[in-house]
PDB file of C-alpha atoms in Angstrom:
ATOM      1  CA  MET B  21      55.804 -43.540  35.821  1.00 42.00           C
ATOM      2  CA  PHE B  22      53.511 -40.934  37.018  1.00 42.00           C
ATOM      3  CA  LEU B  23      50.287 -41.620  38.479  1.00 42.00           C
ATOM      4  CA  PHE B  24      47.408 -38.996  39.081  1.00 41.00           C
ATOM      5  CA  ALA B  25      44.239 -39.659  41.028  1.00 44.00           C
ATOM      6  CA  LEU B  26      41.256 -37.885  40.458  1.00 43.00           C
ATOM      7  CA  PRO B  27      39.291 -36.572  43.979  1.00 47.00           C
ATOM      8  CA  LEU B  28      36.386 -38.863  43.679  1.00 44.00           C
ATOM      9  CA  GLN B  29      33.270 -36.837  44.169  1.00 48.00           C
ATOM     10  CA  ASP B  30      30.033 -37.726  46.269  1.00 50.00           C
ATOM     11  CA  ASP B  31      27.268 -39.551  44.401  1.00 54.00           C
ATOM     12  CA  ILE B  32      24.573 -37.266  43.543  1.00 54.00           C
ATOM     13  CA  THR B  33      21.515 -38.575  44.323  1.00 58.00           C
ATOM     14  CA  PHE B  34      17.724 -37.848  42.803  1.00 56.00           C
ATOM     15  CA  ALA B  35      16.915 -36.146  46.115  1.00 57.00           C
ATOM     16  CA  ASP B  36      19.957 -34.383  45.890  1.00 59.00           C
ATOM     17  CA  ILE B  37      18.987 -32.684  42.484  1.00 58.00           C
ATOM     18  CA  LYS B  38      15.318 -32.486  43.762  1.00 58.00           C
ATOM     19  CA  HIS B  39      16.262 -30.898  47.075  1.00 59.00           C
ATOM     20  CA  ASP B  40      18.678 -27.923  45.091  1.00 63.00           C
ATOM     21  CA  TRP B  41      15.934 -27.104  42.111  1.00 64.00           C
ATOM     22  CA  HIS B  42      13.522 -26.509  45.267  1.00 64.00           C
ATOM     23  CA  HIS B  43      16.074 -24.208  46.818  1.00 66.00           C
ATOM     24  CA  ASP B  44      17.038 -22.651  43.576  1.00 64.00           C
ATOM     25  CA  PHE B  45      12.730 -22.325  42.928  1.00 66.00           C
ATOM     26  CA  ILE B  46      12.604 -21.050  45.793  1.00 70.00           C
ATOM     27  CA  GLY B  47      15.443 -18.570  45.373  1.00 67.00           C
ATOM     28  CA  PHE B  48      13.962 -17.242  42.299  1.00 69.00           C
ATOM     29  CA  ILE B  49      10.344 -16.575  43.508  1.00 74.00           C
ATOM     30  CA  ARG B  50      11.939 -14.457  46.229  1.00 73.00           C
ATOM     31  CA  ASN B  51      14.570 -12.306  44.576  1.00 73.00           C
ATOM     32  CA  GLU B  52      14.169 -12.852  40.516  1.00 74.00           C
ATOM     33  CA  LEU B  53      10.523 -13.214  40.018  1.00 78.00           C
ATOM     34  CA  PRO B  54       9.292  -9.857  41.540  1.00 81.00           C
ATOM     35  CA  SER B  55      11.669  -7.728  39.374  1.00 80.00           C
ATOM     36  CA  LEU B  56      10.615  -9.940  36.497  1.00 81.00           C
ATOM     37  CA  VAL B  57       7.461  -9.138  36.739  1.00 85.00           C
ATOM     38  CA  VAL B  58       7.630  -5.460  37.302  1.00 85.00           C
ATOM     39  CA  PHE B  59       9.678  -5.129  34.390  1.00 84.00           C
ATOM     40  CA  ILE B  60       7.054  -7.109  32.427  1.00 87.00           C
ATOM     41  CA  PHE B  61       4.234  -4.964  34.189  1.00 89.00           C
ATOM     42  CA  ILE B  62       6.430  -1.628  32.675  1.00 89.00           C
ATOM     43  CA  ALA B  63       6.628  -3.297  29.624  1.00 88.00           C
ATOM     44  CA  PHE B  64       2.926  -3.572  29.019  1.00 90.00           C
ATOM     45  CA  VAL B  65       2.151  -0.293  30.054  1.00 91.00           C
ATOM     46  CA  LEU B  66       4.537   1.237  27.689  1.00 90.00           C
ATOM     47  CA  ALA B  67       2.629  -0.833  25.029  1.00 89.00           C
ATOM     48  CA  ARG B  68      -0.470  -0.058  25.870  1.00 90.00           C
ATOM     49  CA  ILE B  69       0.498   4.000  26.100  1.00 90.00           C
ATOM     50  CA  VAL B  70       1.767   3.476  22.219  1.00 88.00           C
ATOM     51  CA  SER B  71      -1.498   1.686  21.406  1.00 88.00           C
ATOM     52  CA  PHE B  72      -3.654   4.410  23.137  1.00 89.00           C
ATOM     53  CA  PHE B  73      -1.612   7.415  20.684  1.00 87.00           C
ATOM     54  CA  ALA B  74      -1.588   5.108  17.753  1.00 85.00           C
ATOM     55  CA  ASN B  75      -5.300   4.576  18.044  1.00 86.00           C
ATOM     56  CA  ARG B  76      -6.086   8.425  19.350  1.00 86.00           C
ATOM     57  CA  MET B  77      -4.097   8.951  15.768  1.00 83.00           C
ATOM     58  CA  ASN B  78      -6.235   6.887  13.750  1.00 81.00           C
ATOM     59  CA  GLY B  79      -9.300   8.446  15.359  1.00 82.00           C
ATOM     60  CA  LEU B  80      -8.214  11.908  14.477  1.00 81.00           C
ATOM     61  CA  ALA B  81      -7.151  10.668  10.949  1.00 76.00           C
ATOM     62  CA  ASP B  82     -11.160   9.028  10.194  1.00 77.00           C
ATOM     63  CA  ARG B  83     -12.244  12.558  11.685  1.00 76.00           C
ATOM     64  CA  GLN B  84     -10.675  14.246   8.938  1.00 70.00           C
ATOM     65  CA  GLY B  85     -12.444  12.330   6.184  1.00 64.00           C
ATOM     66  CA  ALA B  86     -11.735   8.975   4.330  1.00 57.00           C
ATOM     67  CA  ASN B  87     -10.113  10.862   1.206  1.00 56.00           C
ATOM     68  CA  SER B  88      -8.474  13.665   3.015  1.00 62.00           C
ATOM     69  CA  GLN B  89      -4.955  13.725   2.604  1.00 62.00           C
ATOM     70  CA  ARG B  90      -4.255  14.983   6.248  1.00 69.00           C
ATOM     71  CA  ALA B  91      -5.945  11.855   7.322  1.00 73.00           C
ATOM     72  CA  ASN B  92      -3.622   9.689   5.467  1.00 69.00           C
ATOM     73  CA  GLU B  93      -0.478  11.211   6.724  1.00 72.00           C
ATOM     74  CA  ILE B  94      -1.666  11.069  10.122  1.00 77.00           C
ATOM     75  CA  ARG B  95      -2.439   7.101   9.685  1.00 77.00           C
ATOM     76  CA  THR B  96       1.047   6.804   8.255  1.00 75.00           C
ATOM     77  CA  VAL B  97       2.476   8.401  11.186  1.00 78.00           C
ATOM     78  CA  ALA B  98       0.431   6.245  13.421  1.00 81.00           C
ATOM     79  CA  SER B  99       1.474   2.679  12.085  1.00 77.00           C
ATOM     80  CA  ILE B 100       5.173   3.839  12.186  1.00 78.00           C
ATOM     81  CA  LEU B 101       4.502   4.959  15.753  1.00 80.00           C
ATOM     82  CA  ARG B 102       3.223   1.489  16.579  1.00 82.00           C
ATOM     83  CA  ALA B 103       5.429  -1.005  14.869  1.00 79.00           C
ATOM     84  CA  THR B 104       8.515   1.308  16.265  1.00 79.00           C
ATOM     85  CA  GLY B 105       7.478   1.637  19.587  1.00 84.00           C
ATOM     86  CA  TYR B 106       6.211  -2.212  19.680  1.00 84.00           C
ATOM     87  CA  GLY B 107       9.805  -2.832  18.730  1.00 82.00           C
ATOM     88  CA  VAL B 108      11.687  -1.012  20.817  1.00 84.00           C
ATOM     89  CA  ILE B 109       9.942  -1.675  24.325  1.00 86.00           C
ATOM     90  CA  GLY B 110      10.230  -5.895  23.047  1.00 85.00           C
ATOM     91  CA  PHE B 111      14.211  -5.079  22.747  1.00 82.00           C
ATOM     92  CA  ILE B 112      14.614  -3.618  26.132  1.00 84.00           C
ATOM     93  CA  LEU B 113      12.342  -5.696  27.865  1.00 84.00           C
ATOM     94  CA  LEU B 114      14.737  -9.171  26.205  1.00 83.00           C
ATOM     95  CA  ILE B 115      17.529  -7.201  27.639  1.00 81.00           C
ATOM     96  CA  HIS B 116      16.484  -7.241  31.249  1.00 80.00           C
ATOM     97  CA  VAL B 117      15.226 -10.473  31.023  1.00 81.00           C
ATOM     98  CA  LEU B 118      18.125 -12.446  30.058  1.00 79.00           C
ATOM     99  CA  ASP B 119      19.953 -10.280  33.042  1.00 78.00           C
ATOM    100  CA  ILE B 120      17.249 -11.295  35.832  1.00 76.00           C
ATOM    101  CA  LEU B 121      17.826 -15.143  34.507  1.00 74.00           C
ATOM    102  CA  GLY B 122      21.502 -14.559  34.771  1.00 72.00           C
ATOM    103  CA  ILE B 123      22.381 -14.634  31.308  1.00 71.00           C
ATOM    104  CA  ARG B 124      25.389 -12.157  30.380  1.00 68.00           C
ATOM    105  CA  THR B 125      23.922  -9.771  28.581  1.00 64.00           C
ATOM    106  CA  THR B 126      27.456  -7.992  27.993  1.00 65.00           C
ATOM    107  CA  SER B 127      29.239 -10.976  26.474  1.00 62.00           C
ATOM    108  CA  LEU B 128      25.654 -11.219  24.271  1.00 60.00           C
ATOM    109  CA  LEU B 129      25.912  -8.311  23.007  1.00 59.00           C
ATOM    110  CA  ALA B 130      29.248  -7.994  22.283  1.00 60.00           C
ATOM    111  CA  SER B 131      28.967 -11.665  19.803  1.00 59.00           C
ATOM    112  CA  ALA B 132      25.830  -9.708  18.897  1.00 58.00           C
ATOM    113  CA  GLY B 133      27.991  -6.961  17.711  1.00 60.00           C
ATOM    114  CA  VAL B 134      30.765  -9.166  16.126  1.00 56.00           C
ATOM    115  CA  VAL B 135      27.726 -11.274  14.629  1.00 56.00           C
ATOM    116  CA  GLY B 136      26.475  -7.866  13.321  1.00 58.00           C
ATOM    117  CA  VAL B 137      29.274  -6.679  11.676  1.00 61.00           C
ATOM    118  CA  GLY B 138      28.969 -10.194   9.418  1.00 56.00           C
ATOM    119  CA  ILE B 139      25.398  -9.991   8.745  1.00 56.00           C
ATOM    120  CA  GLY B 140      26.194  -6.484   7.811  1.00 58.00           C
ATOM    121  CA  LEU B 141      28.472  -7.204   5.002  1.00 56.00           C
ATOM    122  CA  GLY B 142      25.682  -9.375   3.520  1.00 52.00           C
ATOM    123  CA  ALA B 143      22.541  -7.747   4.877  1.00 60.00           C
ATOM    124  CA  GLN B 144      22.963  -3.960   2.719  1.00 71.00           C
ATOM    125  CA  SER B 145      19.944  -4.239   1.465  1.00 73.00           C
ATOM    126  CA  LEU B 146      18.195  -3.560   4.743  1.00 73.00           C
ATOM    127  CA  PHE B 147      20.105  -0.489   5.416  1.00 75.00           C
ATOM    128  CA  LYS B 148      18.447   0.742   1.864  1.00 82.00           C
ATOM    129  CA  ASP B 149      15.318  -0.083   2.641  1.00 81.00           C
ATOM    130  CA  VAL B 150      15.706   1.526   6.247  1.00 79.00           C
ATOM    131  CA  LEU B 151      17.171   4.812   4.808  1.00 82.00           C
ATOM    132  CA  ASN B 152      14.544   4.740   1.724  1.00 85.00           C
ATOM    133  CA  GLY B 153      11.813   4.878   4.072  1.00 82.00           C
ATOM    134  CA  ILE B 154      13.121   7.414   5.901  1.00 80.00           C
ATOM    135  CA  PHE B 155      12.992   9.809   3.018  1.00 83.00           C
ATOM    136  CA  ILE B 156       9.891   8.898   1.843  1.00 84.00           C
ATOM    137  CA  LEU B 157       8.744   9.756   4.970  1.00 79.00           C
ATOM    138  CA  VAL B 158      10.428  13.072   5.153  1.00 76.00           C
ATOM    139  CA  GLU B 159       9.569  13.802   1.532  1.00 80.00           C
ATOM    140  CA  ASN B 160       5.971  12.990   1.917  1.00 81.00           C
ATOM    141  CA  GLN B 161       5.956  10.665  -1.512  1.00 85.00           C
ATOM    142  CA  TYR B 162       2.983   8.454  -0.527  1.00 85.00           C
ATOM    143  CA  ASN B 163       1.089   7.654   2.920  1.00 81.00           C
ATOM    144  CA  VAL B 164      -1.093   5.017   3.839  1.00 80.00           C
ATOM    145  CA  GLY B 165      -4.409   4.822   1.904  1.00 78.00           C
ATOM    146  CA  ASP B 166      -2.950   6.646  -1.256  1.00 82.00           C
ATOM    147  CA  SER B 167      -3.449   4.989  -5.025  1.00 84.00           C
ATOM    148  CA  VAL B 168      -0.103   4.563  -6.070  1.00 88.00           C
ATOM    149  CA  LYS B 169       2.115   2.796  -8.663  1.00 89.00           C
ATOM    150  CA  ILE B 170       5.363   1.327  -7.229  1.00 88.00           C
ATOM    151  CA  ALA B 171       7.786  -1.088  -9.169  1.00 82.00           C
ATOM    152  CA  SER B 172       5.697  -1.943 -11.529  1.00 85.00           C
ATOM    153  CA  LEU B 173       2.590  -2.884  -9.143  1.00 88.00           C
ATOM    154  CA  ALA B 174      -0.581  -0.606  -8.842  1.00 88.00           C
ATOM    155  CA  GLY B 175      -2.615  -0.868  -5.442  1.00 88.00           C
ATOM    156  CA  THR B 176      -3.732   1.067  -2.499  1.00 87.00           C
ATOM    157  CA  VAL B 177      -1.160   1.472   0.585  1.00 88.00           C
ATOM    158  CA  VAL B 178      -2.216  -0.799   3.695  1.00 87.00           C
ATOM    159  CA  ASP B 179       0.856  -0.470   5.684  1.00 84.00           C
ATOM    160  CA  LEU B 180       3.936   1.689   5.497  1.00 83.00           C
ATOM    161  CA  SER B 181       7.172   1.081   7.674  1.00 79.00           C
ATOM    162  CA  LEU B 182      10.531   1.968   7.606  1.00 78.00           C
ATOM    163  CA  ARG B 183      11.408  -1.193   6.137  1.00 82.00           C
ATOM    164  CA  LEU B 184       8.531  -2.375   3.768  1.00 86.00           C
ATOM    165  CA  THR B 185       5.540  -0.826   1.957  1.00 89.00           C
ATOM    166  CA  THR B 186       2.269  -3.021   2.039  1.00 89.00           C
ATOM    167  CA  LEU B 187      -0.002  -2.662  -0.993  1.00 91.00           C
ATOM    168  CA  ARG B 188      -3.148  -4.006  -2.216  1.00 90.00           C
ATOM    169  CA  ASP B 189      -4.344  -4.127  -5.912  1.00 87.00           C
ATOM    170  CA  ALA B 190      -7.822  -4.271  -6.849  1.00 80.00           C
ATOM    171  CA  ASP B 191      -8.528  -7.843  -6.836  1.00 85.00           C
ATOM    172  CA  GLY B 192      -7.136  -7.855  -3.716  1.00 86.00           C
ATOM    173  CA  THR B 193      -3.889  -9.354  -3.630  1.00 90.00           C
ATOM    174  CA  LEU B 194      -1.382  -8.261  -1.150  1.00 92.00           C
ATOM    175  CA  TYR B 195       2.469  -7.164  -2.027  1.00 92.00           C
ATOM    176  CA  PHE B 196       5.120  -6.594   0.220  1.00 91.00           C
ATOM    177  CA  ILE B 197       7.547  -4.167  -1.639  1.00 90.00           C
ATOM    178  CA  PRO B 198      11.048  -3.457   0.143  1.00 89.00           C
ATOM    179  CA  ASN B 199      11.556   0.200   0.769  1.00 87.00           C
ATOM    180  CA  SER B 200      14.788   0.015  -1.329  1.00 85.00           C
ATOM    181  CA  GLN B 201      13.110  -1.208  -4.318  1.00 87.00           C
ATOM    182  CA  VAL B 202      10.921   2.035  -4.678  1.00 87.00           C
ATOM    183  CA  ALA B 203      13.026   3.652  -7.341  1.00 85.00           C
ATOM    184  CA  THR B 204       9.994   5.685  -8.903  1.00 86.00           C
ATOM    185  CA  VAL B 205       6.392   6.414  -7.116  1.00 88.00           C
ATOM    186  CA  ALA B 206       3.331   7.339  -9.269  1.00 87.00           C
ATOM    187  CA  ASN B 207       0.576   8.712  -6.685  1.00 85.00           C
ATOM    188  CA  TYR B 208      -2.796   8.813  -8.215  1.00 81.00           C
ATOM    189  CA  SER B 209      -4.060   9.976  -4.601  1.00 76.00           C
ATOM    190  CA  ARG B 210      -2.362  13.608  -4.598  1.00 75.00           C
ATOM    191  CA  ASP B 211      -4.495  17.079  -5.274  1.00 75.00           C
ATOM    192  CA  PHE B 212      -6.886  15.993  -7.613  1.00 79.00           C
ATOM    193  CA  ASP B 213      -7.793  13.145 -10.122  1.00 79.00           C
ATOM    194  CA  VAL B 214      -8.124  13.761 -13.790  1.00 82.00           C
ATOM    195  CA  ALA B 215     -11.176  11.766 -15.249  1.00 84.00           C
ATOM    196  CA  SER B 216     -10.314  11.031 -19.109  1.00 88.00           C
ATOM    197  CA  LEU B 217     -12.382   9.033 -21.514  1.00 89.00           C
ATOM    198  CA  ALA B 218     -12.003   8.577 -25.070  1.00 91.00           C
ATOM    199  CA  ILE B 219     -14.832   8.709 -27.071  1.00 90.00           C
ATOM    200  CA  VAL B 220     -14.612   6.845 -30.705  1.00 92.00           C
ATOM    201  CA  VAL B 221     -17.120   8.029 -32.877  1.00 92.00           C
ATOM    202  CA  ASP B 222     -17.709   6.721 -36.919  1.00 89.00           C
ATOM    203  CA  ALA B 223     -16.003   9.386 -39.547  1.00 88.00           C
ATOM    204  CA  SER B 224     -20.058  10.054 -40.729  1.00 87.00           C
ATOM    205  CA  ALA B 225     -20.720  12.091 -38.101  1.00 89.00           C
ATOM    206  CA  ASP B 226     -20.358  16.116 -38.098  1.00 91.00           C
ATOM    207  CA  PRO B 227     -17.516  17.116 -35.754  1.00 91.00           C
ATOM    208  CA  ASP B 228     -18.746  19.946 -35.004  1.00 92.00           C
ATOM    209  CA  ARG B 229     -21.993  18.745 -33.556  1.00 92.00           C
ATOM    210  CA  VAL B 230     -20.084  15.709 -32.161  1.00 92.00           C
ATOM    211  CA  LEU B 231     -18.093  18.128 -30.093  1.00 93.00           C
ATOM    212  CA  ALA B 232     -20.966  20.680 -29.161  1.00 92.00           C
ATOM    213  CA  ILE B 233     -22.999  17.447 -27.625  1.00 92.00           C
ATOM    214  CA  LEU B 234     -19.974  16.250 -25.457  1.00 93.00           C
ATOM    215  CA  ARG B 235     -19.078  19.503 -24.281  1.00 92.00           C
ATOM    216  CA  LYS B 236     -23.118  19.948 -23.338  1.00 92.00           C
ATOM    217  CA  THR B 237     -23.306  16.557 -21.659  1.00 92.00           C
ATOM    218  CA  ALA B 238     -20.221  16.705 -20.027  1.00 90.00           C
ATOM    219  CA  LEU B 239     -20.585  20.470 -18.272  1.00 90.00           C
ATOM    220  CA  GLU B 240     -24.471  18.262 -17.215  1.00 90.00           C
ATOM    221  CA  VAL B 241     -22.361  16.181 -15.122  1.00 89.00           C
ATOM    222  CA  ARG B 242     -20.339  19.030 -13.746  1.00 87.00           C
ATOM    223  CA  ASN B 243     -23.297  21.000 -12.225  1.00 87.00           C
ATOM    224  CA  ASP B 244     -25.443  17.902 -11.287  1.00 86.00           C
ATOM    225  CA  PRO B 245     -25.646  18.271  -7.628  1.00 86.00           C
ATOM    226  CA  ALA B 246     -24.404  14.965  -6.972  1.00 84.00           C
ATOM    227  CA  PHE B 247     -21.239  15.974  -8.818  1.00 83.00           C
ATOM    228  CA  LYS B 248     -20.900  19.464  -8.275  1.00 79.00           C
ATOM    229  CA  ASP B 249     -18.116  19.452  -4.893  1.00 80.00           C
ATOM    230  CA  VAL B 250     -16.697  16.502  -6.798  1.00 82.00           C
ATOM    231  CA  ALA B 251     -15.471  17.873 -10.183  1.00 82.00           C
ATOM    232  CA  ALA B 252     -12.871  20.909  -9.512  1.00 79.00           C
ATOM    233  CA  ALA B 253     -12.931  22.233 -12.858  1.00 82.00           C
ATOM    234  CA  ASP B 254     -15.185  22.330 -16.051  1.00 85.00           C
ATOM    235  CA  PRO B 255     -14.561  19.715 -18.565  1.00 88.00           C
ATOM    236  CA  ASP B 256     -12.611  19.840 -21.109  1.00 89.00           C
ATOM    237  CA  VAL B 257     -13.016  18.817 -25.032  1.00 90.00           C
ATOM    238  CA  PRO B 258     -10.393  19.816 -26.922  1.00 89.00           C
ATOM    239  CA  GLY B 259     -11.400  18.497 -30.009  1.00 89.00           C
ATOM    240  CA  ILE B 260     -10.443  15.688 -32.339  1.00 90.00           C
ATOM    241  CA  ASP B 261      -7.773  13.387 -30.928  1.00 89.00           C
ATOM    242  CA  SER B 262      -7.050  10.745 -33.542  1.00 89.00           C
ATOM    243  CA  ILE B 263      -8.104   9.184 -37.016  1.00 90.00           C
ATOM    244  CA  SER B 264      -8.033   5.395 -37.718  1.00 87.00           C
ATOM    245  CA  GLY B 265      -9.703   4.710 -40.632  1.00 84.00           C
ATOM    246  CA  ARG B 266     -12.910   5.667 -40.238  1.00 86.00           C
ATOM    247  CA  ALA B 267     -12.661   5.573 -36.440  1.00 89.00           C
ATOM    248  CA  VAL B 268     -12.688   9.295 -34.925  1.00 91.00           C
ATOM    249  CA  THR B 269     -11.545   9.736 -31.589  1.00 92.00           C
ATOM    250  CA  TYR B 270     -12.331  12.894 -29.208  1.00 93.00           C
ATOM    251  CA  PRO B 271     -11.265  13.030 -25.526  1.00 92.00           C
ATOM    252  CA  VAL B 272     -13.070  14.297 -22.615  1.00 91.00           C
ATOM    253  CA  SER B 273     -11.652  15.139 -19.166  1.00 90.00           C
ATOM    254  CA  ILE B 274     -13.097  16.576 -15.826  1.00 88.00           C
ATOM    255  CA  ARG B 275     -10.559  17.771 -13.194  1.00 86.00           C
ATOM    256  CA  VAL B 276     -11.991  16.344  -9.900  1.00 85.00           C
ATOM    257  CA  ALA B 277     -11.356  15.613  -6.049  1.00 80.00           C
ATOM    258  CA  VAL B 278      -9.315  12.290  -4.938  1.00 75.00           C
ATOM    259  CA  SER B 279     -10.554   8.991  -5.484  1.00 72.00           C
ATOM    260  CA  ARG B 280     -13.685   9.881  -7.362  1.00 79.00           C
ATOM    261  CA  LYS B 281     -12.591   9.769 -11.033  1.00 82.00           C
ATOM    262  CA  ASP B 282     -14.593   6.233 -11.346  1.00 84.00           C
ATOM    263  CA  ASP B 283     -18.119   7.755  -9.846  1.00 86.00           C
ATOM    264  CA  VAL B 284     -17.986  10.956 -12.641  1.00 88.00           C
ATOM    265  CA  LEU B 285     -16.576   8.525 -15.416  1.00 89.00           C
ATOM    266  CA  ARG B 286     -20.253   6.116 -14.941  1.00 91.00           C
ATOM    267  CA  GLU B 287     -22.446   9.055 -15.032  1.00 90.00           C
ATOM    268  CA  LEU B 288     -20.484  10.415 -17.922  1.00 91.00           C
ATOM    269  CA  ARG B 289     -20.820   7.338 -19.740  1.00 92.00           C
ATOM    270  CA  ARG B 290     -24.142   6.646 -19.184  1.00 92.00           C
ATOM    271  CA  ARG B 291     -25.306   9.990 -20.449  1.00 91.00           C
ATOM    272  CA  ILE B 292     -22.969  10.387 -23.368  1.00 92.00           C
ATOM    273  CA  LEU B 293     -24.664   6.644 -24.413  1.00 92.00           C
ATOM    274  CA  LEU B 294     -28.246   8.430 -23.794  1.00 92.00           C
ATOM    275  CA  THR B 295     -27.353  11.552 -25.869  1.00 91.00           C
ATOM    276  CA  PHE B 296     -25.337   9.735 -28.538  1.00 91.00           C
ATOM    277  CA  GLU B 297     -28.474   7.742 -29.407  1.00 90.00           C
ATOM    278  CA  GLU B 298     -31.132  10.355 -29.087  1.00 90.00           C
ATOM    279  CA  ASN B 299     -29.055  12.205 -31.601  1.00 89.00           C
ATOM    280  CA  SER B 300     -28.425   9.037 -34.220  1.00 88.00           C
ATOM    281  CA  ILE B 301     -24.455   9.648 -33.392  1.00 89.00           C
ATOM    282  CA  PRO B 302     -22.708   6.262 -34.373  1.00 88.00           C
ATOM    283  CA  LEU B 303     -20.261   5.376 -31.618  1.00 86.00           C
ATOM    284  CA  GLY B 304     -17.388   3.489 -33.274  1.00 79.00           C
ATOM    285  CA  THR B 305     -17.069   2.106 -37.055  1.00 70.00           C
ATOM    286  CA  ASP B 306     -20.465   1.541 -38.049  1.00 58.00           C
ATOM    287  CA  PRO B 307     -20.701  -1.404 -40.462  1.00 56.00           C
ATOM    288  CA  ALA B 308     -23.130  -0.084 -42.426  1.00 59.00           C
ATOM    289  CA  ASN B 309     -21.036   2.538 -43.532  1.00 54.00           C
ATOM    290  CA  LEU B 310     -18.107  -0.118 -45.006  1.00 48.00           C
ATOM    291  CA  PHE B 311     -18.133  -0.760 -48.649  1.00 47.00           C
ATOM    292  CA  LEU B 312     -15.884  -3.013 -51.033  1.00 44.00           C
ATOM    293  CA  ALA B 313     -14.063  -0.836 -53.845  1.00 45.00           C
ATOM    294  CA  HIS B 314     -13.950  -2.356 -57.154  1.00 50.00           C
ATOM    295  CA  ASP B 315     -10.653  -1.671 -59.037  1.00 52.00           C
ATOM    296  CA  PRO B 316     -11.245  -1.255 -62.719  1.00 57.00           C
ATOM    297  CA  THR B 317      -7.856  -2.265 -63.651  1.00 64.00           C
ATOM    298  CA  ALA B 318      -8.163  -5.128 -62.191  1.00 55.00           C
ATOM    299  CA  PRO B 319      -8.552  -8.471 -64.886  1.00 60.00           C
ATOM    300  CA  PRO B 320     -11.853 -10.347 -64.452  1.00 59.00           C
ATOM    301  CA  ALA B 321     -11.726 -13.448 -62.769  1.00 53.00           C
ATOM    302  CA  GLN B 322     -11.695 -16.432 -64.781  1.00 55.00           C
ATOM    303  CA  GLN B 323     -14.802 -18.612 -64.745  1.00 52.00           C
ATOM    304  CA  PRO B 324     -14.245 -22.430 -63.455  1.00 52.00           C
ATOM    305  CA  LEU B 325     -14.074 -24.751 -66.134  1.00 51.00           C
ATOM    306  CA  THR B 326     -16.785 -27.350 -65.998  1.00 52.00           C
ATOM    307  CA  GLY B 327     -16.594 -30.906 -67.142  1.00 50.00           C
ATOM    308  CA  SER B 328     -18.993 -32.278 -69.893  1.00 43.00           C
TER     309      SER B 328
END
């Protein structure tokens, strides 16, 4: 029988631990802390530089005008520059901090690479998000501030990154849409808008007179000093669009500047109501023109029998 004797260690007291921690702390302050402060300071300066350029780009976009296409493009680039710059600076700072604290980053990165292979097999959508985000930027499909319809959601783009598109609708709801789900984009803010209005008039009104009044009213809105620079072309009133019973639809459309469609439509509706009221043109289906036709071939209704 063999007996193995383990060497006995000296008893470690709390005083020894306190003494060792004291020396370790002093060594950390003398050796590692200056490097840590320098790296944090450099990261702070780089973050401030990124923020400076992003703010300057946003200021340049504000000087371009609120509804300028160029301004939207500059805001988009500024948003991506800020997000990407902060991410790169934070990652580099993390690597250096771990190295200063004595954590081996080489083995950590190697482990992260192995884990990343496994994660990558189950996170292919992340790569699709980034790839589709690059194509969105390169092809200039939309920018921050554009009114769009993406993935059956309509609203204004408030933020755009390589992975996400942030959309806010008219009710104030905020949507976060992964770029991989952006298959079809309807951009309502590109080049110009079309203010379209369908006027429903009763069939009793003279069509030629209605068309003349609509063209005159729409042209007055077009030449109004408040909308002369907004409207990009003369109004288009092609004629009768549809007839449903006694309801006759007359379409009116005006090509206007981006994001000014609602202003023109409000003024056009107001003037059409006033003009139709002055000329006694009935809107919609006039109940006074409805009548009941009697079929002469129908048998007479039987009188109800009354008891004696």
